[in-house]
Amino acid sequence: MATSLKNAQFLIDSRLADAARGDRAAAYELGIVYSTGASGIGIDLIAAHKWFNLAALAGLEEAQHCRAEIAEDMTAREIAEAQRQARTVMGAGMRRAA
């Protein structure tokens, strides 16, 4: 079990690094992980919305649909927090994928 969690954390860490470099697919995958609780990671709709939002801003249409879908289960305050976090990531230098 500990190995499984370690592998899941490695996956998250590598996708975070890729997303920070502007990889929209990595941002989308992080949205999936956080919205479903995959790989033993707990469901976190704020994080999921943030990553779907960043992938959508980078032009990934499927991320727009996923973002809208999970937003239905979020409060306005949670959405605002997710948007604030997305702006922080963008301000920290996440580049749009070419």
mmCIF file with all atom_site columns, C-alpha atoms in Angstrom:
data_model
loop_
_atom_site.group_PDB
_atom_site.id
_atom_site.type_symbol
_atom_site.label_atom_id
_atom_site.label_alt_id
_atom_site.label_comp_id
_atom_site.label_asym_id
_atom_site.label_entity_id
_atom_site.label_seq_id
_atom_site.pdbx_PDB_ins_code
_atom_site.Cartn_x
_atom_site.Cartn_y
_atom_site.Cartn_z
_atom_site.occupancy
_atom_site.B_iso_or_equiv
_atom_site.pdbx_formal_charge
_atom_site.auth_seq_id
_atom_site.auth_comp_id
_atom_site.auth_asym_id
_atom_site.auth_atom_id
_atom_site.pdbx_PDB_model_num
ATOM 1  C CA . MET A 1 1  ? 0.000   0.000  0.000   1.00 0.00 ? 1  MET A CA 1
ATOM 2  C CA . ALA A 1 2  ? 2.800   2.442  0.864   1.00 0.00 ? 2  ALA A CA 1
ATOM 3  C CA . THR A 1 3  ? 4.423   1.776  -2.511  1.00 0.00 ? 3  THR A CA 1
ATOM 4  C CA . SER A 1 4  ? 1.155   2.548  -4.263  1.00 0.00 ? 4  SER A CA 1
ATOM 5  C CA . LEU A 1 5  ? 0.862   5.897  -2.473  1.00 0.00 ? 5  LEU A CA 1
ATOM 6  C CA . LYS A 1 6  ? 4.495   6.656  -3.233  1.00 0.00 ? 6  LYS A CA 1
ATOM 7  C CA . ASN A 1 7  ? 3.880   5.930  -6.927  1.00 0.00 ? 7  ASN A CA 1
ATOM 8  C CA . ALA A 1 8  ? 0.755   8.106  -6.892  1.00 0.00 ? 8  ALA A CA 1
ATOM 9  C CA . GLN A 1 9  ? 2.690   10.984 -5.331  1.00 0.00 ? 9  GLN A CA 1
ATOM 10 C CA . PHE A 1 10 ? 5.450   10.582 -7.924  1.00 0.00 ? 10 PHE A CA 1
ATOM 11 C CA . LEU A 1 11 ? 2.814   10.771 -10.679 1.00 0.00 ? 11 LEU A CA 1
ATOM 12 C CA . ILE A 1 12 ? 1.323   13.933 -9.164  1.00 0.00 ? 12 ILE A CA 1
ATOM 13 C CA . ASP A 1 13 ? 4.747   15.531 -8.714  1.00 0.00 ? 13 ASP A CA 1
ATOM 14 C CA . SER A 1 14 ? 5.793   14.792 -12.299 1.00 0.00 ? 14 SER A CA 1
ATOM 15 C CA . ARG A 1 15 ? 2.494   16.084 -13.715 1.00 0.00 ? 15 ARG A CA 1
ATOM 16 C CA . LEU A 1 16 ? 2.798   19.238 -11.573 1.00 0.00 ? 16 LEU A CA 1
ATOM 17 C CA . ALA A 1 17 ? 6.243   19.870 -13.017 1.00 0.00 ? 17 ALA A CA 1
ATOM 18 C CA . ASP A 1 18 ? 4.958   19.300 -16.557 1.00 0.00 ? 18 ASP A CA 1
ATOM 19 C CA . ALA A 1 19 ? 1.929   21.546 -15.997 1.00 0.00 ? 19 ALA A CA 1
ATOM 20 C CA . ALA A 1 20 ? 4.173   24.288 -14.615 1.00 0.00 ? 20 ALA A CA 1
ATOM 21 C CA . ARG A 1 21 ? 6.074   24.168 -17.906 1.00 0.00 ? 21 ARG A CA 1
ATOM 22 C CA . GLY A 1 22 ? 2.818   24.758 -19.791 1.00 0.00 ? 22 GLY A CA 1
ATOM 23 C CA . ASP A 1 23 ? 1.838   21.183 -20.638 1.00 0.00 ? 23 ASP A CA 1
ATOM 24 C CA . ARG A 1 24 ? -1.938  21.463 -21.010 1.00 0.00 ? 24 ARG A CA 1
ATOM 25 C CA . ALA A 1 25 ? -2.358  17.677 -21.059 1.00 0.00 ? 25 ALA A CA 1
ATOM 26 C CA . ALA A 1 26 ? -0.612  17.475 -17.676 1.00 0.00 ? 26 ALA A CA 1
ATOM 27 C CA . ALA A 1 27 ? -2.919  20.169 -16.280 1.00 0.00 ? 27 ALA A CA 1
ATOM 28 C CA . TYR A 1 28 ? -5.930  18.246 -17.613 1.00 0.00 ? 28 TYR A CA 1
ATOM 29 C CA . GLU A 1 29 ? -4.671  14.989 -16.065 1.00 0.00 ? 29 GLU A CA 1
ATOM 30 C CA . LEU A 1 30 ? -4.269  16.746 -12.714 1.00 0.00 ? 30 LEU A CA 1
ATOM 31 C CA . GLY A 1 31 ? -7.865  17.939 -13.019 1.00 0.00 ? 31 GLY A CA 1
ATOM 32 C CA . ILE A 1 32 ? -8.960  14.341 -13.593 1.00 0.00 ? 32 ILE A CA 1
ATOM 33 C CA . VAL A 1 33 ? -6.943  13.053 -10.634 1.00 0.00 ? 33 VAL A CA 1
ATOM 34 C CA . TYR A 1 34 ? -8.295  15.660 -8.231  1.00 0.00 ? 34 TYR A CA 1
ATOM 35 C CA . SER A 1 35 ? -11.895 15.433 -9.477  1.00 0.00 ? 35 SER A CA 1
ATOM 36 C CA . THR A 1 36 ? -12.044 11.646 -9.194  1.00 0.00 ? 36 THR A CA 1
ATOM 37 C CA . GLY A 1 37 ? -9.703  10.930 -6.315  1.00 0.00 ? 37 GLY A CA 1
ATOM 38 C CA . ALA A 1 38 ? -7.689  8.651  -8.597  1.00 0.00 ? 38 ALA A CA 1
ATOM 39 C CA . SER A 1 39 ? -4.424  7.104  -7.443  1.00 0.00 ? 39 SER A CA 1
ATOM 40 C CA . GLY A 1 40 ? -5.404  7.354  -3.795  1.00 0.00 ? 40 GLY A CA 1
ATOM 41 C CA . ILE A 1 41 ? -5.462  11.152 -3.888  1.00 0.00 ? 41 ILE A CA 1
ATOM 42 C CA . GLY A 1 42 ? -8.521  12.576 -2.168  1.00 0.00 ? 42 GLY A CA 1
ATOM 43 C CA . ILE A 1 43 ? -11.144 14.396 -4.196  1.00 0.00 ? 43 ILE A CA 1
ATOM 44 C CA . ASP A 1 44 ? -10.409 18.129 -4.213  1.00 0.00 ? 44 ASP A CA 1
ATOM 45 C CA . LEU A 1 45 ? -12.803 20.054 -6.442  1.00 0.00 ? 45 LEU A CA 1
ATOM 46 C CA . ILE A 1 46 ? -10.980 23.350 -5.935  1.00 0.00 ? 46 ILE A CA 1
ATOM 47 C CA . ALA A 1 47 ? -7.713  21.840 -7.193  1.00 0.00 ? 47 ALA A CA 1
ATOM 48 C CA . ALA A 1 48 ? -9.552  20.044 -9.997  1.00 0.00 ? 48 ALA A CA 1
ATOM 49 C CA . HIS A 1 49 ? -11.258 23.253 -11.142 1.00 0.00 ? 49 HIS A CA 1
ATOM 50 C CA . LYS A 1 50 ? -7.923  25.094 -11.017 1.00 0.00 ? 50 LYS A CA 1
ATOM 51 C CA . TRP A 1 51 ? -6.188  22.540 -13.246 1.00 0.00 ? 51 TRP A CA 1
ATOM 52 C CA . PHE A 1 52 ? -9.126  22.174 -15.644 1.00 0.00 ? 52 PHE A CA 1
ATOM 53 C CA . ASN A 1 53 ? -9.221  25.972 -15.871 1.00 0.00 ? 53 ASN A CA 1
ATOM 54 C CA . LEU A 1 54 ? -5.522  26.170 -16.726 1.00 0.00 ? 54 LEU A CA 1
ATOM 55 C CA . ALA A 1 55 ? -5.870  23.426 -19.334 1.00 0.00 ? 55 ALA A CA 1
ATOM 56 C CA . ALA A 1 56 ? -8.906  25.203 -20.804 1.00 0.00 ? 56 ALA A CA 1
ATOM 57 C CA . LEU A 1 57 ? -7.025  28.498 -20.959 1.00 0.00 ? 57 LEU A CA 1
ATOM 58 C CA . ALA A 1 58 ? -4.300  26.656 -22.854 1.00 0.00 ? 58 ALA A CA 1
ATOM 59 C CA . GLY A 1 59 ? -6.882  25.609 -25.441 1.00 0.00 ? 59 GLY A CA 1
ATOM 60 C CA . LEU A 1 60 ? -7.965  22.137 -24.350 1.00 0.00 ? 60 LEU A CA 1
ATOM 61 C CA . GLU A 1 61 ? -11.698 22.049 -25.091 1.00 0.00 ? 61 GLU A CA 1
ATOM 62 C CA . GLU A 1 62 ? -12.416 18.912 -23.051 1.00 0.00 ? 62 GLU A CA 1
ATOM 63 C CA . ALA A 1 63 ? -11.072 20.729 -19.986 1.00 0.00 ? 63 ALA A CA 1
ATOM 64 C CA . GLN A 1 64 ? -13.724 23.419 -20.471 1.00 0.00 ? 64 GLN A CA 1
ATOM 65 C CA . HIS A 1 65 ? -16.451 20.779 -20.259 1.00 0.00 ? 65 HIS A CA 1
ATOM 66 C CA . CYS A 1 66 ? -14.928 19.126 -17.195 1.00 0.00 ? 66 CYS A CA 1
ATOM 67 C CA . ARG A 1 67 ? -14.517 22.493 -15.470 1.00 0.00 ? 67 ARG A CA 1
ATOM 68 C CA . ALA A 1 68 ? -18.179 23.345 -16.095 1.00 0.00 ? 68 ALA A CA 1
ATOM 69 C CA . GLU A 1 69 ? -19.306 19.926 -14.877 1.00 0.00 ? 69 GLU A CA 1
ATOM 70 C CA . ILE A 1 70 ? -17.510 20.074 -11.543 1.00 0.00 ? 70 ILE A CA 1
ATOM 71 C CA . ALA A 1 71 ? -18.474 23.723 -11.049 1.00 0.00 ? 71 ALA A CA 1
ATOM 72 C CA . GLU A 1 72 ? -22.063 22.502 -10.681 1.00 0.00 ? 72 GLU A CA 1
ATOM 73 C CA . ASP A 1 73 ? -21.013 20.785 -7.440  1.00 0.00 ? 73 ASP A CA 1
ATOM 74 C CA . MET A 1 74 ? -19.078 23.776 -6.079  1.00 0.00 ? 74 MET A CA 1
ATOM 75 C CA . THR A 1 75 ? -20.073 26.906 -4.199  1.00 0.00 ? 75 THR A CA 1
ATOM 76 C CA . ALA A 1 76 ? -19.337 30.351 -5.607  1.00 0.00 ? 76 ALA A CA 1
ATOM 77 C CA . ARG A 1 77 ? -16.692 30.756 -2.903  1.00 0.00 ? 77 ARG A CA 1
ATOM 78 C CA . GLU A 1 78 ? -14.967 27.495 -3.928  1.00 0.00 ? 78 GLU A CA 1
ATOM 79 C CA . ILE A 1 79 ? -14.970 28.541 -7.588  1.00 0.00 ? 79 ILE A CA 1
ATOM 80 C CA . ALA A 1 80 ? -13.519 31.926 -6.669  1.00 0.00 ? 80 ALA A CA 1
ATOM 81 C CA . GLU A 1 81 ? -10.756 30.193 -4.685  1.00 0.00 ? 81 GLU A CA 1
ATOM 82 C CA . ALA A 1 82 ? -10.001 27.863 -7.607  1.00 0.00 ? 82 ALA A CA 1
ATOM 83 C CA . GLN A 1 83 ? -9.774  30.858 -9.944  1.00 0.00 ? 83 GLN A CA 1
ATOM 84 C CA . ARG A 1 84 ? -7.490  32.675 -7.507  1.00 0.00 ? 84 ARG A CA 1
ATOM 85 C CA . GLN A 1 85 ? -5.217  29.635 -7.364  1.00 0.00 ? 85 GLN A CA 1
ATOM 86 C CA . ALA A 1 86 ? -5.188  29.397 -11.169 1.00 0.00 ? 86 ALA A CA 1
ATOM 87 C CA . ARG A 1 87 ? -4.158  33.059 -11.411 1.00 0.00 ? 87 ARG A CA 1
ATOM 88 C CA . THR A 1 88 ? -1.366  32.364 -8.925  1.00 0.00 ? 88 THR A CA 1
ATOM 89 C CA . VAL A 1 89 ? -0.077  29.501 -11.053 1.00 0.00 ? 89 VAL A CA 1
ATOM 90 C CA . MET A 1 90 ? -0.276  31.682 -14.167 1.00 0.00 ? 90 MET A CA 1
ATOM 91 C CA . GLY A 1 91 ? 1.543   34.490 -12.349 1.00 0.00 ? 91 GLY A CA 1
ATOM 92 C CA . ALA A 1 92 ? 4.244   32.046 -11.266 1.00 0.00 ? 92 ALA A CA 1
ATOM 93 C CA . GLY A 1 93 ? 5.126   31.458 -14.894 1.00 0.00 ? 93 GLY A CA 1
ATOM 94 C CA . MET A 1 94 ? 3.000   28.642 -16.282 1.00 0.00 ? 94 MET A CA 1
ATOM 95 C CA . ARG A 1 95 ? 3.315   29.101 -20.011 1.00 0.00 ? 95 ARG A CA 1
ATOM 96 C CA . ARG A 1 96 ? 0.582   28.380 -22.487 1.00 0.00 ? 96 ARG A CA 1
ATOM 97 C CA . ALA A 1 97 ? 1.287   25.258 -24.500 1.00 0.00 ? 97 ALA A CA 1
ATOM 98 C CA . ALA A 1 98 ? 2.286   25.959 -28.069 1.00 0.00 ? 98 ALA A CA 1
#
